[in-house]
């Protein structure tokens, strides 16, 4: 397991739209997934101890931002052949265990992960209501600790909604490397 930091990126970048079918059976597009105030995109998985340790924080924070008009979506871009823990059934079990209320999509082609330049799990991207990237980084200051630290992502989202920009320093997410296919 390789520990990585997420890389920096161009703020205001807009993702390409695409169709998906989630593990929960929902069909949609990335653009249709956003709420009135934006969209949180996450790259997560089931095998990574960094993700496992913050599953409950992910669940509670996505429910909290939904109350302020931000929807969430998650992608699992790992090569499933390398990690049985990232199988469809184990991800479905993760959804139930963590009480995830957002679409969770397997990125088998890994095109989504590559288009976002995703590096690790967990990794968080917040797009405003115009689907312009305004935040890329970690969930909070406690990282792998199950206790909530300074909720940097939430504060950034609030600031973007109220002011249109994020002045808060953005720290890279830390986690397991995405397992790319050869």
CSV table of C-alpha atoms in Angstrom, one decimal:
chain,number,residue,atom,x,y,z
A,1,UNK,CA,0.0,0.0,0.0
A,2,UNK,CA,1.5,3.3,-1.1
A,3,UNK,CA,0.8,6.5,0.9
A,4,UNK,CA,0.3,9.5,-1.4
A,5,UNK,CA,-0.7,13.2,-1.2
A,6,UNK,CA,-3.1,14.5,-3.7
A,7,UNK,CA,-1.6,16.9,-6.2
A,8,UNK,CA,-2.5,20.5,-6.9
A,9,UNK,CA,-4.8,21.4,-9.7
A,10,UNK,CA,-6.3,24.3,-11.6
A,11,UNK,CA,-9.1,25.9,-9.8
A,12,UNK,CA,-12.1,26.8,-12.0
A,13,UNK,CA,-11.4,23.6,-14.0
A,14,UNK,CA,-14.7,22.0,-15.3
A,15,UNK,CA,-15.1,18.3,-15.5
A,16,UNK,CA,-16.4,16.5,-18.6
A,17,UNK,CA,-19.9,15.2,-18.3
A,18,UNK,CA,-20.6,11.5,-18.4
A,19,UNK,CA,-23.3,9.0,-17.7
A,20,UNK,CA,-23.1,6.5,-14.9
A,21,UNK,CA,-25.0,3.7,-13.1
A,22,UNK,CA,-24.3,3.6,-9.4
A,23,UNK,CA,-23.9,0.5,-7.3
A,24,UNK,CA,-27.3,1.4,-5.9
A,25,UNK,CA,-28.8,1.1,-9.4
A,26,UNK,CA,-29.2,4.9,-9.9
A,27,UNK,CA,-28.6,6.2,-13.5
A,28,UNK,CA,-27.6,9.7,-14.1
A,29,UNK,CA,-24.9,12.1,-15.4
A,30,UNK,CA,-22.3,14.0,-13.5
A,31,UNK,CA,-23.9,17.4,-14.4
A,32,UNK,CA,-27.3,16.3,-13.3
A,33,UNK,CA,-25.9,15.1,-9.9
A,34,UNK,CA,-25.1,18.6,-8.6
A,35,UNK,CA,-27.3,20.4,-6.1
A,36,UNK,CA,-28.4,24.1,-6.4
A,37,UNK,CA,-25.1,25.1,-4.7
A,38,UNK,CA,-22.7,22.6,-6.1
A,39,UNK,CA,-21.3,19.1,-6.1
A,40,UNK,CA,-18.8,17.2,-4.0
A,41,UNK,CA,-16.9,14.5,-5.9
A,42,UNK,CA,-15.0,11.9,-3.9
A,43,UNK,CA,-12.6,9.2,-4.8
A,44,UNK,CA,-12.9,6.5,-2.2
A,45,UNK,CA,-12.7,2.7,-1.9
A,46,UNK,CA,-13.2,0.0,0.7
A,47,UNK,CA,-9.7,-1.5,1.3
A,48,UNK,CA,-7.8,1.7,2.2
A,49,UNK,CA,-7.4,2.2,6.0
A,50,UNK,CA,-7.5,6.0,5.5
A,51,UNK,CA,-11.0,5.7,3.9
A,52,UNK,CA,-12.2,3.1,6.4
A,53,UNK,CA,-11.2,5.3,9.4
A,54,UNK,CA,-13.3,8.3,8.1
A,55,UNK,CA,-16.3,6.5,6.6
A,56,UNK,CA,-18.6,7.9,9.3
A,57,UNK,CA,-17.2,11.4,8.9
A,58,UNK,CA,-17.8,11.1,5.1
A,59,UNK,CA,-21.3,10.0,5.7
A,60,UNK,CA,-22.1,12.8,8.2
A,61,UNK,CA,-20.4,15.6,6.2
A,62,UNK,CA,-22.2,14.6,3.0
A,63,UNK,CA,-25.5,14.7,4.8
A,64,UNK,CA,-24.5,18.1,6.3
A,65,UNK,CA,-23.6,19.7,3.0
A,66,UNK,CA,-26.8,18.4,1.4
A,67,UNK,CA,-28.7,20.6,3.8
A,68,UNK,CA,-27.0,23.6,2.2
A,69,UNK,CA,-27.7,22.6,-1.3
A,70,UNK,CA,-24.6,20.5,-2.2
A,71,UNK,CA,-25.0,17.0,-3.5
A,72,UNK,CA,-22.3,14.3,-3.4
A,73,UNK,CA,-21.0,11.5,-5.6
A,74,UNK,CA,-18.2,9.0,-5.1
A,75,UNK,CA,-16.1,7.0,-7.5
A,76,UNK,CA,-14.0,3.9,-6.9
A,77,UNK,CA,-11.3,3.9,-9.6
A,78,UNK,CA,-9.0,1.1,-8.3
A,79,UNK,CA,-8.3,-2.0,-10.3
A,80,UNK,CA,-10.8,-4.4,-8.7
A,81,UNK,CA,-8.7,-7.4,-9.7
A,82,UNK,CA,-6.0,-6.3,-7.3
A,83,UNK,CA,-8.1,-5.9,-4.2
A,84,UNK,CA,-11.0,-8.3,-3.3
A,85,UNK,CA,-12.1,-5.7,-0.7
A,86,UNK,CA,-13.0,-3.4,-3.5
A,87,UNK,CA,-15.4,-5.9,-5.2
A,88,UNK,CA,-18.9,-4.8,-6.0
A,89,UNK,CA,-20.4,-6.7,-3.1
A,90,UNK,CA,-17.9,-5.3,-0.6
A,91,UNK,CA,-18.6,-1.8,-1.8
A,92,UNK,CA,-22.3,-2.4,-1.4
A,93,UNK,CA,-21.6,-3.6,2.1
A,94,UNK,CA,-19.6,-0.4,2.7
A,95,UNK,CA,-22.5,1.7,1.5
A,96,UNK,CA,-24.7,0.0,4.1
A,97,UNK,CA,-22.2,0.0,6.9
A,98,UNK,CA,-21.3,3.7,6.5
A,99,UNK,CA,-24.9,4.7,5.6
A,100,UNK,CA,-23.7,6.5,2.4
A,101,UNK,CA,-26.7,8.4,0.9
A,102,UNK,CA,-24.9,9.4,-2.4
A,103,UNK,CA,-24.3,7.6,-5.7
A,104,UNK,CA,-21.3,5.3,-5.5
A,105,UNK,CA,-19.9,4.4,-8.9
A,106,UNK,CA,-17.3,1.9,-10.0
A,107,UNK,CA,-14.9,3.5,-12.5
A,108,UNK,CA,-13.9,0.2,-14.3
A,109,UNK,CA,-12.3,2.0,-17.2
A,110,UNK,CA,-10.5,4.3,-14.8
A,111,UNK,CA,-11.2,7.2,-17.3
A,112,UNK,CA,-13.0,9.2,-14.6
A,113,UNK,CA,-10.2,9.0,-12.1
A,114,UNK,CA,-7.7,9.9,-14.8
A,115,UNK,CA,-9.8,12.9,-16.0
A,116,UNK,CA,-9.8,14.2,-12.5
A,117,UNK,CA,-6.1,13.4,-12.1
A,118,UNK,CA,-7.0,11.6,-8.9
A,119,UNK,CA,-4.1,10.3,-6.9
A,120,UNK,CA,-5.3,8.7,-3.8
A,121,UNK,CA,-8.2,7.6,-1.7
A,122,UNK,CA,-9.8,9.5,-0.1
A,123,UNK,CA,-9.7,12.6,-2.3
A,124,UNK,CA,-12.3,15.4,-2.3
A,125,UNK,CA,-13.2,17.9,-5.1
A,126,UNK,CA,-15.8,20.6,-4.6
A,127,UNK,CA,-17.4,22.2,-7.6
A,128,UNK,CA,-19.6,25.3,-7.3
A,129,UNK,CA,-23.1,25.6,-8.9
A,130,UNK,CA,-21.5,26.2,-12.3
A,131,UNK,CA,-19.4,23.1,-11.9
A,132,UNK,CA,-16.1,25.0,-11.6
A,133,UNK,CA,-13.6,23.4,-9.2
A,134,UNK,CA,-13.2,25.5,-6.1
A,135,UNK,CA,-11.6,23.0,-3.6
A,136,UNK,CA,-9.4,20.0,-3.9
A,137,UNK,CA,-8.0,18.4,-0.8
A,138,UNK,CA,-8.7,16.8,2.5
A,139,UNK,CA,-11.9,16.4,4.5
A,140,UNK,CA,-10.6,17.9,7.7
A,141,UNK,CA,-7.4,18.5,9.7
A,142,UNK,CA,-7.5,15.2,11.5
A,143,UNK,CA,-6.9,13.0,8.5
A,144,UNK,CA,-7.1,9.3,9.4
A,145,UNK,CA,-8.3,10.1,13.0
A,146,UNK,CA,-12.0,9.1,13.3
A,147,UNK,CA,-12.7,12.3,15.4
A,148,UNK,CA,-13.6,15.4,13.4
A,149,UNK,CA,-10.9,18.0,13.3
A,150,UNK,CA,-11.1,21.4,11.7
A,151,UNK,CA,-13.8,20.8,9.0
A,152,UNK,CA,-11.8,22.4,6.2
A,153,UNK,CA,-13.9,21.1,3.3
A,154,UNK,CA,-17.1,22.2,4.9
A,155,UNK,CA,-15.8,25.7,5.6
A,156,UNK,CA,-14.5,26.0,2.0
A,157,UNK,CA,-18.0,25.0,0.7
A,158,UNK,CA,-19.7,27.5,2.9
A,159,UNK,CA,-17.3,30.3,1.8
A,160,UNK,CA,-17.8,29.4,-1.9
A,161,UNK,CA,-21.6,29.5,-1.5
A,162,UNK,CA,-21.5,32.8,0.3
A,163,UNK,CA,-18.7,34.6,-1.4
A,164,UNK,CA,-18.0,32.7,-4.7
A,165,UNK,CA,-14.5,31.8,-3.8
A,166,UNK,CA,-12.4,29.9,-1.2
A,167,UNK,CA,-9.7,31.9,0.6
A,168,UNK,CA,-8.9,29.0,3.0
A,169,UNK,CA,-5.6,27.3,2.4
A,170,UNK,CA,-6.2,23.9,0.7
A,171,UNK,CA,-4.2,21.0,2.1
A,172,UNK,CA,-3.7,17.9,0.0
A,173,UNK,CA,-5.6,14.7,0.9
A,174,UNK,CA,-3.5,11.9,2.2
A,175,UNK,CA,-4.3,8.2,1.5
A,176,UNK,CA,-3.7,5.1,-0.4
A,177,UNK,CA,-2.6,5.4,-4.0
A,178,UNK,CA,-5.2,4.6,-6.7
A,179,UNK,CA,-4.4,1.2,-8.1
A,180,UNK,CA,-4.1,1.8,-11.8
A,181,UNK,CA,-4.4,-1.0,-14.4
A,182,UNK,CA,-1.3,-1.6,-16.5
